[in-house]
Amino acid sequence: MKEKALLYCEGQFGESDGKTANGLIRRSQKYHITCVIDSTKSGMDTGKILEGVDNGIPIYRDLSEAMDQLSEVPKYFIYGIAPKEAILSTKERRIFLKAMSLGMDIVNGLHEFISEDSEFKQQAKRYRVKLYDIRKPLANRYLHLFTGDILNVKTPKIAILGTDCAVGKRTTAMLLIAALKERGLRASFIGTGQTSLIQGEKYGIALDAIPSEFMTGELENAVVEANIHEKPDVIILEGQGALSHPAFISSCAIIRGGKPDGIIVQHPPKRVNRVDFDYLPMPTLSSEIELIERFSESKVIAITINHDDMNENEVADTIKAYEQNYQLPTTDTLFHGCNKLVKAVLEAFPELQEKTTH
């Protein structure tokens, strides 16, 4: 039974910085999402915003309206924003305290750890609620160093990388896994960010919160553990940021620790500057592919498109142009599904073909 949860995503639902809330609306194995709080989209349906189709999960103006409309107080209050600053504002602190006074446990994906905050700890004790810091790593003594065991994992590993943050890598990974399973293949997912962990994925870590010395080892260990316990036919690695991004090193650790055998690259053709870094221009798709292939010593097997600010005709034209220019299967998984990606995977790893059911 999934526990009921409320998502806080003020001013960001459906936007790039609201990716945690967006992801939880699309998929949550752990929580039953009752509503979203975002005053800028109050009265709207979350599914209508994300997919163009109502899903029955409403958006409320604030916590008070949510409490008036819901039949019961959800057990969890989830912070659904992934801001560049990664620190709570004074207003957000007050909202957290209010949620705790209502008896809700707090699920926090920021780099600011509320379980170490004296005011929050006092409030949690007073109202007998729990504080969950998803990004808080274990003590170093419990973290893994790189061992080289990844070299013994013979299961095909595919990384979903991108040209920037918040381009839909996790969403593409989830859709691809579902499509592979429909063909009868056992597919395991390795999450690498806080959203995947909040969604309830079994294997993974919040990679950007791990001390750099342990990043590759933690990723390697997650892959090895999934391979041992799940015995998958294929393993999908969630990408983070971009290998070319000067602010982040997570993609480097994913490639080194996960040793992907094939790579799918997701790109937003209309994006001019990097998300949250408007002084940094976007890389070209060709430069990112070249960098990824050189660094990973693996091949890009397909391209996926993030269709922000694009209509369906523009997407169709872009797909045609990319397939001609790059000689790689290209698709928009939200518009067109994953048939091209599944075909690309089976062509890159023909040993999987005999394991499919149709």
CSV table of C-alpha atoms in Angstrom, one decimal:
chain,number,residue,atom,x,y,z
A,1,MET,CA,0.0,0.0,0.0
A,2,LYS,CA,1.4,3.4,-1.0
A,3,GLU,CA,1.4,6.1,1.6
A,4,LYS,CA,-0.4,9.3,0.7
A,5,ALA,CA,1.8,12.3,0.0
A,6,LEU,CA,1.5,16.0,-0.9
A,7,LEU,CA,4.0,17.6,-3.3
A,8,TYR,CA,5.2,21.2,-2.7
A,9,CYS,CA,6.4,22.8,-6.0
A,10,GLU,CA,5.6,26.5,-5.7
A,11,GLY,CA,6.1,28.4,-9.0
A,12,GLN,CA,7.9,25.4,-10.6
A,13,PHE,CA,5.5,22.7,-11.5
A,14,GLY,CA,5.9,21.6,-15.1
A,15,GLU,CA,9.1,23.6,-15.3
A,16,SER,CA,12.7,22.4,-15.3
A,17,ASP,CA,13.3,23.2,-11.6
A,18,GLY,CA,10.1,21.3,-10.7
A,19,LYS,CA,11.6,18.0,-12.1
A,20,THR,CA,11.2,16.2,-8.8
A,21,ALA,CA,7.5,16.9,-8.6
A,22,ASN,CA,7.1,16.3,-12.3
A,23,GLY,CA,8.8,12.9,-12.0
A,24,LEU,CA,6.7,11.8,-9.0
A,25,ILE,CA,3.5,12.7,-10.9
A,26,ARG,CA,4.7,10.5,-13.8
A,27,ARG,CA,5.9,7.6,-11.6
A,28,SER,CA,6.0,6.8,-7.9
A,29,GLN,CA,6.4,3.3,-6.6
A,30,LYS,CA,6.4,4.5,-3.0
A,31,TYR,CA,3.9,7.3,-2.6
A,32,HIS,CA,0.3,7.9,-3.6
A,33,ILE,CA,0.4,11.6,-4.7
A,34,THR,CA,-2.8,13.4,-3.5
A,35,CYS,CA,-2.1,16.9,-4.8
A,36,VAL,CA,0.5,19.5,-5.7
A,37,ILE,CA,1.0,23.0,-4.2
A,38,ASP,CA,1.8,25.7,-6.7
A,39,SER,CA,-0.1,29.0,-6.5
A,40,THR,CA,0.9,29.9,-10.1
A,41,LYS,CA,-1.1,26.9,-11.4
A,42,SER,CA,-3.8,26.6,-8.8
A,43,GLY,CA,-7.0,24.9,-10.0
A,44,MET,CA,-5.3,23.0,-12.8
A,45,ASP,CA,-4.8,19.3,-13.2
A,46,THR,CA,-1.2,18.0,-13.0
A,47,GLY,CA,-1.6,15.5,-15.9
A,48,LYS,CA,-3.0,18.2,-18.2
A,49,ILE,CA,0.2,20.3,-17.6
A,50,LEU,CA,2.6,17.4,-18.1
A,51,GLU,CA,1.0,15.2,-20.6
A,52,GLY,CA,-2.0,17.1,-22.0
A,53,VAL,CA,-4.4,14.6,-20.3
A,54,ASP,CA,-6.1,15.0,-16.9
A,55,ASN,CA,-5.0,12.5,-14.3
A,56,GLY,CA,-7.2,13.7,-11.4
A,57,ILE,CA,-4.3,15.0,-9.3
A,58,PRO,CA,-5.2,18.7,-8.5
A,59,ILE,CA,-3.0,21.7,-7.9
A,60,TYR,CA,-3.8,23.9,-4.9
A,61,ARG,CA,-2.9,27.5,-4.0
A,62,ASP,CA,-1.2,26.7,-0.7
A,63,LEU,CA,-1.1,24.3,2.2
A,64,SER,CA,-4.3,25.7,3.8
A,65,GLU,CA,-6.3,25.2,0.6
A,66,ALA,CA,-5.0,21.7,0.3
A,67,MET,CA,-6.0,20.9,3.9
A,68,ASP,CA,-9.5,22.3,3.2
A,69,GLN,CA,-9.9,20.2,0.1
A,70,LEU,CA,-8.3,16.9,1.0
A,71,SER,CA,-10.3,14.3,3.0
A,72,GLU,CA,-7.4,13.6,5.2
A,73,VAL,CA,-3.9,14.9,6.0
A,74,PRO,CA,-1.3,13.1,3.8
A,75,LYS,CA,1.4,11.3,5.8
A,76,TYR,CA,4.2,12.9,3.8
A,77,PHE,CA,5.1,16.4,2.6
A,78,ILE,CA,7.6,16.1,-0.3
A,79,TYR,CA,9.7,19.0,-1.4
A,80,GLY,CA,9.4,18.7,-5.2
A,81,ILE,CA,11.7,21.5,-6.4
A,82,ALA,CA,15.3,21.0,-7.5
A,83,PRO,CA,16.7,24.6,-7.4
A,84,LYS,CA,20.2,25.7,-8.2
A,85,GLU,CA,20.7,27.2,-4.7
A,86,ALA,CA,19.6,23.9,-3.0
A,87,ILE,CA,18.8,25.9,0.2
A,88,LEU,CA,15.4,26.6,1.8
A,89,SER,CA,14.1,30.1,1.8
A,90,THR,CA,12.7,31.6,5.0
A,91,LYS,CA,9.2,31.2,3.5
A,92,GLU,CA,9.9,27.6,2.7
A,93,ARG,CA,11.1,27.0,6.2
A,94,ARG,CA,7.8,28.3,7.6
A,95,ILE,CA,5.9,26.0,5.3
A,96,PHE,CA,8.0,23.0,6.4
A,97,LEU,CA,7.2,23.9,10.0
A,98,LYS,CA,3.5,24.2,9.3
A,99,ALA,CA,3.4,20.8,7.6
A,100,MET,CA,5.1,19.3,10.6
A,101,SER,CA,2.6,20.9,12.9
A,102,LEU,CA,-0.1,19.1,10.9
A,103,GLY,CA,1.6,15.8,11.5
A,104,MET,CA,3.3,15.3,8.1
A,105,ASP,CA,6.7,13.6,7.8
A,106,ILE,CA,9.0,15.7,5.6
A,107,VAL,CA,10.8,14.3,2.5
A,108,ASN,CA,13.6,16.7,1.5
A,109,GLY,CA,15.8,16.3,-1.6
A,110,LEU,CA,18.0,19.3,-1.1
A,111,HIS,CA,21.7,19.5,-0.1
A,112,GLU,CA,20.6,21.3,3.1
A,113,PHE,CA,19.9,18.6,5.6
A,114,ILE,CA,16.9,19.4,7.8
A,115,SER,CA,17.6,16.4,10.1
A,116,GLU,CA,20.6,18.4,11.3
A,117,ASP,CA,18.7,21.6,11.8
A,118,SER,CA,18.0,22.4,15.5
A,119,GLU,CA,14.7,24.1,14.8
A,120,PHE,CA,13.4,21.3,12.6
A,121,LYS,CA,14.6,18.7,15.0
A,122,GLN,CA,12.7,20.4,17.9
A,123,GLN,CA,9.6,20.6,15.8
A,124,ALA,CA,9.8,17.0,14.7
A,125,LYS,CA,10.1,15.9,18.3
A,126,ARG,CA,7.2,18.0,19.4
A,127,TYR,CA,4.8,16.7,16.7
A,128,ARG,CA,6.3,13.2,16.5
A,129,VAL,CA,7.1,13.4,12.8
A,130,LYS,CA,10.1,12.2,10.9
A,131,LEU,CA,12.6,14.1,8.7
A,132,TYR,CA,14.0,12.4,5.6
A,133,ASP,CA,17.1,13.9,3.9
A,134,ILE,CA,17.2,11.9,0.6
A,135,ARG,CA,20.6,13.3,-0.4
A,136,LYS,CA,22.3,12.7,2.9
A,137,PRO,CA,25.1,10.1,2.3
A,138,LEU,CA,26.2,7.5,4.7
A,139,ALA,CA,29.3,8.0,6.7
A,140,ASN,CA,32.5,7.5,4.6
A,141,ARG,CA,33.2,4.2,6.3
A,142,TYR,CA,30.1,2.7,4.7
A,143,LEU,CA,30.7,4.1,1.2
A,144,HIS,CA,32.3,2.1,-1.6
A,145,LEU,CA,35.6,2.7,-3.4
A,146,PHE,CA,36.0,1.6,-7.0
A,147,THR,CA,37.1,-2.0,-7.2
A,148,GLY,CA,37.0,-2.9,-10.9
A,149,ASP,CA,34.2,-5.4,-10.3
A,150,ILE,CA,32.2,-3.5,-13.0
A,151,LEU,CA,34.5,-5.1,-15.6
A,152,ASN,CA,33.0,-8.5,-14.7
A,153,VAL,CA,29.4,-7.4,-15.4
A,154,LYS,CA,28.7,-8.8,-18.8
A,155,THR,CA,25.0,-7.7,-18.9
A,156,PRO,CA,24.6,-4.9,-21.5
A,157,LYS,CA,24.6,-1.5,-19.8
A,158,ILE,CA,23.0,1.6,-21.4
A,159,ALA,CA,23.4,5.1,-20.1
A,160,ILE,CA,20.8,7.8,-20.8
A,161,LEU,CA,23.0,10.9,-21.0
A,162,GLY,CA,22.2,14.4,-22.1
A,163,THR,CA,23.5,17.8,-23.2
A,164,ASP,CA,22.2,19.6,-20.1
A,165,CYS,CA,20.4,19.2,-16.8
A,166,ALA,CA,16.6,18.7,-16.7
A,167,VAL,CA,16.2,17.4,-20.3
A,168,GLY,CA,14.2,14.3,-19.4
A,169,LYS,CA,16.8,11.7,-19.1
A,170,ARG,CA,15.1,9.9,-16.2
A,171,THR,CA,11.7,10.0,-18.0
A,172,THR,CA,13.2,8.5,-21.1
A,173,ALA,CA,14.9,5.8,-19.0
A,174,MET,CA,11.6,4.9,-17.3
A,175,LEU,CA,9.8,4.7,-20.7
A,176,LEU,CA,12.5,2.6,-22.2
A,177,ILE,CA,12.5,0.2,-19.3
A,178,ALA,CA,8.7,-0.2,-19.7
A,179,ALA,CA,9.1,-0.8,-23.4
A,180,LEU,CA,11.9,-3.4,-22.9
A,181,LYS,CA,9.8,-5.2,-20.3
A,182,GLU,CA,6.9,-5.3,-22.8
A,183,ARG,CA,9.2,-7.2,-25.1
A,184,GLY,CA,9.9,-9.7,-22.4
A,185,LEU,CA,13.3,-8.4,-21.3
A,186,ARG,CA,14.3,-8.0,-17.7
A,187,ALA,CA,15.5,-4.4,-17.3
A,188,SER,CA,17.0,-3.0,-14.2
A,189,PHE,CA,17.3,0.7,-13.5
A,190,ILE,CA,20.2,2.5,-11.6
A,191,GLY,CA,19.0,5.8,-10.3
A,192,THR,CA,21.6,8.5,-9.8
A,193,GLY,CA,19.6,11.5,-8.4
A,194,GLN,CA,17.3,12.4,-5.5
A,195,THR,CA,14.1,12.1,-7.7
A,196,SER,CA,14.7,8.4,-8.5
A,197,LEU,CA,15.3,7.7,-4.8
A,198,ILE,CA,12.1,9.5,-3.8
A,199,GLN,CA,10.2,7.6,-6.5
A,200,GLY,CA,11.2,4.4,-4.7
A,201,GLU,CA,13.8,2.9,-7.2
A,202,LYS,CA,15.5,-0.1,-5.6
A,203,TYR,CA,19.1,0.6,-6.8
A,204,GLY,CA,20.9,3.9,-6.9
A,205,ILE,CA,22.4,6.8,-5.1
A,206,ALA,CA,22.1,10.6,-5.0
A,207,LEU,CA,25.4,10.8,-6.8
A,208,ASP,CA,26.0,14.6,-6.5
A,209,ALA,CA,25.9,14.3,-2.7
A,210,ILE,CA,28.7,11.6,-2.5
A,211,PRO,CA,32.3,12.7,-1.8
A,212,SER,CA,34.2,12.6,-5.1
A,213,GLU,CA,36.5,9.8,-4.0
A,214,PHE,CA,33.5,7.5,-3.6
A,215,MET,CA,31.4,8.5,-6.5
A,216,THR,CA,32.6,5.9,-9.0
A,217,GLY,CA,32.7,3.2,-6.4
A,218,GLU,CA,29.1,3.9,-5.2
A,219,LEU,CA,27.8,3.8,-8.8
A,220,GLU,CA,29.8,0.6,-9.6
A,221,ASN,CA,28.4,-1.0,-6.4
A,222,ALA,CA,24.8,-0.2,-7.4
A,223,VAL,CA,25.3,-1.8,-10.8
A,224,VAL,CA,27.0,-4.9,-9.4
A,225,GLU,CA,24.3,-5.3,-6.8
A,226,ALA,CA,21.5,-5.0,-9.3
A,227,ASN,CA,23.2,-7.4,-11.6
A,228,ILE,CA,23.6,-10.0,-8.9
A,229,HIS,CA,20.2,-9.8,-7.3
A,230,GLU,CA,18.0,-9.0,-10.3
A,231,LYS,CA,19.8,-11.0,-12.9
A,232,PRO,CA,18.6,-8.5,-15.6
A,233,ASP,CA,19.0,-8.9,-19.4
A,234,VAL,CA,19.9,-5.2,-19.6
A,235,ILE,CA,20.8,-2.4,-17.2
A,236,ILE,CA,19.8,1.2,-17.7
A,237,LEU,CA,21.9,4.0,-16.1
A,238,GLU,CA,20.2,7.3,-15.3
A,239,GLY,CA,22.4,10.3,-16.5
A,240,GLN,CA,23.0,13.5,-14.6
A,241,GLY,CA,23.8,17.0,-15.9
A,242,ALA,CA,26.0,16.7,-19.0
A,243,LEU,CA,29.6,15.5,-19.4
A,244,SER,CA,30.4,18.9,-20.9
A,245,HIS,CA,28.9,20.9,-18.0
A,246,PRO,CA,31.5,22.8,-16.1
A,247,ALA,CA,29.5,22.8,-12.9
A,248,PHE,CA,29.0,19.1,-12.4
A,249,ILE,CA,31.1,15.9,-12.5
A,250,SER,CA,28.3,13.3,-12.0
A,251,SER,CA,28.3,12.2,-15.6
A,252,CYS,CA,32.0,11.5,-15.4
A,253,ALA,CA,31.4,9.2,-12.4
A,254,ILE,CA,28.5,7.4,-14.2
A,255,ILE,CA,30.7,6.6,-17.1
A,256,ARG,CA,33.7,5.5,-15.0
A,257,GLY,CA,31.8,3.6,-12.4
A,258,GLY,CA,29.1,2.2,-14.7
A,259,LYS,CA,31.2,1.5,-17.8
A,260,PRO,CA,28.2,1.7,-20.2
A,261,ASP,CA,28.3,-0.4,-23.3
A,262,GLY,CA,25.9,1.9,-25.2
A,263,ILE,CA,24.6,5.4,-24.8
A,264,ILE,CA,21.5,7.3,-25.7
A,265,VAL,CA,21.8,11.1,-25.7
A,266,GLN,CA,18.9,13.4,-25.0
A,267,HIS,CA,18.9,17.0,-26.3
A,268,PRO,CA,16.6,20.0,-26.2
A,269,PRO,CA,17.0,21.6,-29.7
A,270,LYS,CA,15.4,24.9,-28.7
A,271,ARG,CA,17.4,25.5,-25.5
A,272,VAL,CA,19.9,28.3,-26.0
A,273,ASN,CA,21.6,28.4,-22.5
A,274,ARG,CA,22.0,25.8,-19.8
A,275,VAL,CA,19.3,25.5,-17.2
A,276,ASP,CA,20.0,27.8,-14.2
A,277,PHE,CA,23.2,28.9,-15.8
A,278,ASP,CA,22.0,31.5,-18.4
A,279,TYR,CA,25.6,32.7,-18.9
A,280,LEU,CA,26.6,29.3,-20.3
A,281,PRO,CA,25.6,28.5,-23.9
A,282,MET,CA,24.3,25.1,-24.7
A,283,PRO,CA,26.8,22.7,-26.4
A,284,THR,CA,26.0,21.4,-29.8
A,285,LEU,CA,24.6,17.9,-30.0
A,286,SER,CA,27.6,16.9,-32.2
A,287,SER,CA,30.1,18.2,-29.8
A,288,GLU,CA,28.5,16.3,-26.9
A,289,ILE,CA,28.3,13.1,-28.8
A,290,GLU,CA,32.0,13.3,-29.7
A,291,LEU,CA,33.0,14.1,-26.1
A,292,ILE,CA,30.9,11.2,-24.7
A,293,GLU,CA,32.2,8.7,-27.2
A,294,ARG,CA,35.8,9.7,-26.7
A,295,PHE,CA,35.5,9.7,-22.9
A,296,SER,CA,33.5,6.5,-22.5
A,297,GLU,CA,35.1,4.6,-25.4
A,298,SER,CA,31.5,3.5,-26.1
A,299,LYS,CA,29.1,4.4,-28.9
A,300,VAL,CA,26.0,6.5,-28.9
A,301,ILE,CA,23.3,4.2,-30.3
A,302,ALA,CA,20.3,6.7,-30.4
A,303,ILE,CA,19.2,10.3,-29.9
A,304,THR,CA,16.1,11.4,-28.0
A,305,ILE,CA,14.6,14.9,-28.1
A,306,ASN,CA,13.2,17.1,-25.4
A,307,HIS,CA,10.4,19.0,-27.1
A,308,ASP,CA,10.3,22.1,-24.9
A,309,ASP,CA,9.1,25.1,-27.0
A,310,MET,CA,8.6,22.8,-30.0
A,311,ASN,CA,5.4,21.8,-31.8
A,312,GLU,CA,4.8,18.4,-33.3
A,313,ASN,CA,5.8,19.5,-36.8
A,314,GLU,CA,9.1,20.9,-35.5
A,315,VAL,CA,9.8,17.7,-33.7
A,316,ALA,CA,9.1,15.7,-36.8
A,317,ASP,CA,11.4,17.9,-38.9
A,318,THR,CA,14.1,17.7,-36.2
A,319,ILE,CA,13.9,13.9,-36.0
A,320,LYS,CA,14.3,13.7,-39.8
A,321,ALA,CA,17.3,16.1,-39.8
A,322,TYR,CA,19.1,14.3,-37.0
A,323,GLU,CA,18.6,10.9,-38.5
A,324,GLN,CA,20.1,12.2,-41.8
A,325,ASN,CA,23.0,14.1,-40.1
A,326,TYR,CA,24.0,11.7,-37.4
A,327,GLN,CA,22.9,8.4,-39.0
A,328,LEU,CA,21.3,7.5,-35.6
A,329,PRO,CA,17.7,6.5,-34.8
A,330,THR,CA,16.1,9.6,-33.3
A,331,THR,CA,12.8,10.0,-31.4
A,332,ASP,CA,10.8,12.0,-28.9
A,333,THR,CA,9.7,9.3,-26.4
A,334,LEU,CA,6.8,11.4,-25.0
A,335,PHE,CA,5.3,12.0,-28.5
A,336,HIS,CA,6.3,8.8,-30.3
A,337,GLY,CA,7.2,6.1,-27.7
A,338,CYS,CA,10.3,3.9,-27.5
A,339,ASN,CA,10.0,1.6,-30.5
A,340,LYS,CA,13.1,3.1,-32.2
A,341,LEU,CA,15.0,2.9,-28.9
A,342,VAL,CA,14.2,-0.8,-28.4
A,343,LYS,CA,15.2,-1.5,-32.0
A,344,ALA,CA,18.5,0.3,-31.4
A,345,VAL,CA,19.1,-1.6,-28.3
A,346,LEU,CA,18.5,-5.0,-30.0
A,347,GLU,CA,20.7,-4.1,-32.9
A,348,ALA,CA,23.5,-2.9,-30.6
A,349,PHE,CA,23.2,-6.1,-28.5
A,350,PRO,CA,21.9,-8.8,-30.8
A,351,GLU,CA,22.2,-11.4,-28.0
A,352,LEU,CA,19.1,-9.8,-26.4
A,353,GLN,CA,17.0,-10.6,-29.5
A,354,GLU,CA,16.6,-14.3,-28.6
A,355,LYS,CA,15.4,-13.3,-25.1
A,356,THR,CA,12.5,-11.2,-26.4
A,357,THR,CA,9.0,-12.7,-26.4
A,358,HIS,CA,7.8,-10.8,-29.5
